[in-house]
mmCIF file of C-alpha atoms in Angstrom:
data_model
loop_
_atom_site.group_PDB
_atom_site.id
_atom_site.type_symbol
_atom_site.label_atom_id
_atom_site.label_comp_id
_atom_site.label_asym_id
_atom_site.label_seq_id
_atom_site.Cartn_x
_atom_site.Cartn_y
_atom_site.Cartn_z
ATOM 1 C CA MET A 1 0.000 0.000 0.000
ATOM 2 C CA LYS A 2 1.267 3.462 -0.840
ATOM 3 C CA THR A 3 1.573 5.995 1.934
ATOM 4 C CA VAL A 4 1.008 9.731 1.940
ATOM 5 C CA GLN A 5 2.625 12.159 4.362
ATOM 6 C CA VAL A 6 0.268 14.926 5.518
ATOM 7 C CA ARG A 7 1.769 17.254 8.119
ATOM 8 C CA ASN A 8 2.823 15.017 11.008
ATOM 9 C CA ILE A 9 0.860 11.896 10.007
ATOM 10 C CA THR A 10 1.394 9.169 7.462
ATOM 11 C CA LEU A 11 -1.764 7.936 5.801
ATOM 12 C CA GLY A 12 -1.675 4.319 4.720
ATOM 13 C CA GLU A 13 0.413 2.900 7.553
ATOM 14 C CA GLY A 14 -0.088 2.072 11.186
ATOM 15 C CA ARG A 15 -3.411 2.330 12.913
ATOM 16 C CA PRO A 16 -6.442 3.971 11.309
ATOM 17 C CA LYS A 17 -6.413 7.759 11.609
ATOM 18 C CA ILE A 18 -9.110 9.698 13.413
ATOM 19 C CA CYS A 19 -10.931 12.398 11.451
ATOM 20 C CA VAL A 20 -13.420 14.687 13.178
ATOM 21 C CA PRO A 21 -15.732 16.955 11.169
ATOM 22 C CA ILE A 22 -16.696 20.544 11.861
ATOM 23 C CA VAL A 23 -20.302 20.934 10.779
ATOM 24 C CA ALA A 24 -21.579 24.412 11.639
ATOM 25 C CA GLU A 25 -23.407 27.317 10.037
ATOM 26 C CA THR A 26 -21.705 30.329 11.636
ATOM 27 C CA LYS A 27 -18.143 31.557 12.000
ATOM 28 C CA GLU A 28 -18.465 31.628 15.786
ATOM 29 C CA THR A 29 -19.712 28.045 15.990
ATOM 30 C CA ILE A 30 -16.966 26.899 13.622
ATOM 31 C CA ARG A 31 -14.416 28.614 15.894
ATOM 32 C CA GLU A 32 -15.862 26.992 19.024
ATOM 33 C CA LYS A 33 -15.848 23.518 17.487
ATOM 34 C CA ALA A 34 -12.301 23.965 16.155
ATOM 35 C CA GLU A 35 -11.061 25.030 19.583
ATOM 36 C CA GLU A 36 -12.650 21.947 21.169
ATOM 37 C CA ILE A 37 -11.233 19.612 18.512
ATOM 38 C CA SER A 38 -7.753 21.168 18.697
ATOM 39 C CA LYS A 39 -7.437 19.737 22.213
ATOM 40 C CA LEU A 40 -8.306 16.198 21.134
ATOM 41 C CA PRO A 41 -5.883 13.524 19.882
ATOM 42 C CA VAL A 42 -7.218 13.540 16.305
ATOM 43 C CA GLU A 43 -5.055 13.472 13.199
ATOM 44 C CA VAL A 44 -7.402 15.064 10.663
ATOM 45 C CA VAL A 45 -10.076 17.732 10.992
ATOM 46 C CA GLU A 46 -12.636 17.972 8.209
ATOM 47 C CA TRP A 47 -14.374 21.299 7.612
ATOM 48 C CA ARG A 48 -17.748 20.696 5.949
ATOM 49 C CA ALA A 49 -17.935 24.034 4.130
ATOM 50 C CA ASP A 50 -21.355 23.238 2.672
ATOM 51 C CA PHE A 51 -22.921 23.915 6.088
ATOM 52 C CA TYR A 52 -21.349 27.382 6.476
ATOM 53 C CA GLU A 53 -24.012 30.059 5.889
ATOM 54 C CA ASP A 54 -21.647 32.554 4.202
ATOM 55 C CA ILE A 55 -19.703 30.126 2.012
ATOM 56 C CA PHE A 56 -20.754 31.923 -1.178
ATOM 57 C CA VAL A 57 -19.765 35.385 0.140
ATOM 58 C CA GLU A 58 -16.495 36.592 -1.419
ATOM 59 C CA GLY A 59 -13.550 36.199 0.958
ATOM 60 C CA LYS A 60 -15.392 34.222 3.647
ATOM 61 C CA LEU A 61 -13.925 30.864 2.581
ATOM 62 C CA GLU A 62 -10.381 32.156 3.020
ATOM 63 C CA GLU A 63 -11.306 33.885 6.285
ATOM 64 C CA ILE A 64 -12.578 30.646 7.807
ATOM 65 C CA LEU A 65 -9.631 28.611 6.505
ATOM 66 C CA SER A 66 -7.186 31.127 7.988
ATOM 67 C CA MET A 67 -8.967 30.975 11.336
ATOM 68 C CA LEU A 68 -9.006 27.163 11.275
ATOM 69 C CA ARG A 69 -5.315 26.949 10.442
ATOM 70 C CA MET A 70 -4.457 29.253 13.369
ATOM 71 C CA ILE A 71 -6.553 27.207 15.808
ATOM 72 C CA LEU A 72 -5.665 23.729 14.535
ATOM 73 C CA LYS A 73 -1.948 24.500 14.168
ATOM 74 C CA ASN A 74 -0.366 21.292 12.835
ATOM 75 C CA GLN A 75 -3.466 19.096 12.682
ATOM 76 C CA ALA A 76 -4.239 18.109 9.100
ATOM 77 C CA LEU A 77 -7.161 20.007 7.595
ATOM 78 C CA LEU A 78 -9.508 18.382 5.092
ATOM 79 C CA TYR A 79 -11.753 20.773 3.127
ATOM 80 C CA THR A 80 -15.073 19.321 1.960
ATOM 81 C CA PHE A 81 -17.962 20.916 0.118
ATOM 82 C CA ARG A 82 -20.549 18.201 -0.377
ATOM 83 C CA SER A 83 -23.228 19.226 -2.854
ATOM 84 C CA ALA A 84 -26.886 18.464 -2.213
ATOM 85 C CA ASP A 85 -26.768 16.093 -5.187
ATOM 86 C CA GLU A 86 -24.171 14.038 -3.301
ATOM 87 C CA GLY A 87 -25.967 14.173 0.057
ATOM 88 C CA GLY A 88 -24.595 17.524 1.227
ATOM 89 C CA HIS A 89 -26.279 20.542 2.711
ATOM 90 C CA ARG A 90 -26.394 23.044 -0.191
ATOM 91 C CA LEU A 91 -27.209 23.152 -3.849
ATOM 92 C CA VAL A 92 -24.288 24.438 -5.888
ATOM 93 C CA GLU A 93 -23.616 24.967 -9.570
ATOM 94 C CA LYS A 94 -20.712 22.959 -10.956
ATOM 95 C CA GLU A 95 -18.697 26.061 -11.800
ATOM 96 C CA THR A 96 -19.087 27.458 -8.277
ATOM 97 C CA TYR A 97 -18.203 24.075 -6.770
ATOM 98 C CA TYR A 98 -14.920 23.942 -8.692
ATOM 99 C CA GLN A 99 -14.156 27.596 -7.924
ATOM 100 C CA LEU A 100 -14.554 26.927 -4.200
ATOM 101 C CA ASN A 101 -12.246 23.912 -4.395
ATOM 102 C CA GLU A 102 -9.646 25.866 -6.354
ATOM 103 C CA ARG A 103 -9.778 28.759 -3.889
ATOM 104 C CA ALA A 104 -9.347 26.355 -0.973
ATOM 105 C CA ALA A 105 -6.388 24.693 -2.690
ATOM 106 C CA GLY A 106 -4.864 28.013 -3.704
ATOM 107 C CA SER A 107 -5.086 29.354 -0.167
ATOM 108 C CA GLY A 108 -2.284 27.069 0.993
ATOM 109 C CA LEU A 109 -4.224 26.543 4.218
ATOM 110 C CA VAL A 110 -5.721 23.091 3.609
ATOM 111 C CA ASP A 111 -3.895 19.795 3.418
ATOM 112 C CA LEU A 112 -6.547 17.687 1.701
ATOM 113 C CA ILE A 113 -9.614 18.357 -0.432
ATOM 114 C CA ASP A 114 -12.492 15.930 -0.796
ATOM 115 C CA VAL A 115 -13.545 16.189 -4.454
ATOM 116 C CA GLU A 116 -16.798 14.778 -5.790
ATOM 117 C CA ALA A 117 -15.462 12.727 -8.665
ATOM 118 C CA PHE A 118 -18.915 12.197 -10.117
ATOM 119 C CA MET A 119 -19.761 15.914 -10.253
ATOM 120 C CA ASP A 120 -18.213 16.160 -13.708
ATOM 121 C CA GLU A 121 -15.476 13.643 -14.429
ATOM 122 C CA ASP A 122 -13.810 15.739 -17.161
ATOM 123 C CA SER A 123 -13.663 18.846 -14.977
ATOM 124 C CA THR A 124 -12.481 16.878 -11.930
ATOM 125 C CA ALA A 125 -9.613 15.357 -13.898
ATOM 126 C CA ALA A 126 -8.645 18.727 -15.415
ATOM 127 C CA VAL A 127 -8.458 20.751 -12.194
ATOM 128 C CA SER A 128 -4.886 21.514 -11.220
ATOM 129 C CA TYR A 129 -5.028 21.642 -7.443
#
């Protein structure tokens, strides 16, 4: 099995890794949950951006990611926007979905991005994260 190094953990070896999600609608609640999780022995924190009420407001994605990185320090951060079509919380147009993923990747603040491969296979394969 191949391994992948993400911050201070190696995925694909040893015991299974613990991933805890942050599922919240407001910046304050996201902050509170991140502060609680930062004290736990978890390797990966997943931010479910599709639950955040201001996710489509310009600059808010980067604001939240910056805040999370400061709080979580060296814990690996997984960014996920799950569309309603894939069981997520919000409807999103394909173009907006890919723009959000590219902005998250371009921020340099996330370690992993959960991409919906079935959203549009050609676009998923072409994105240069």
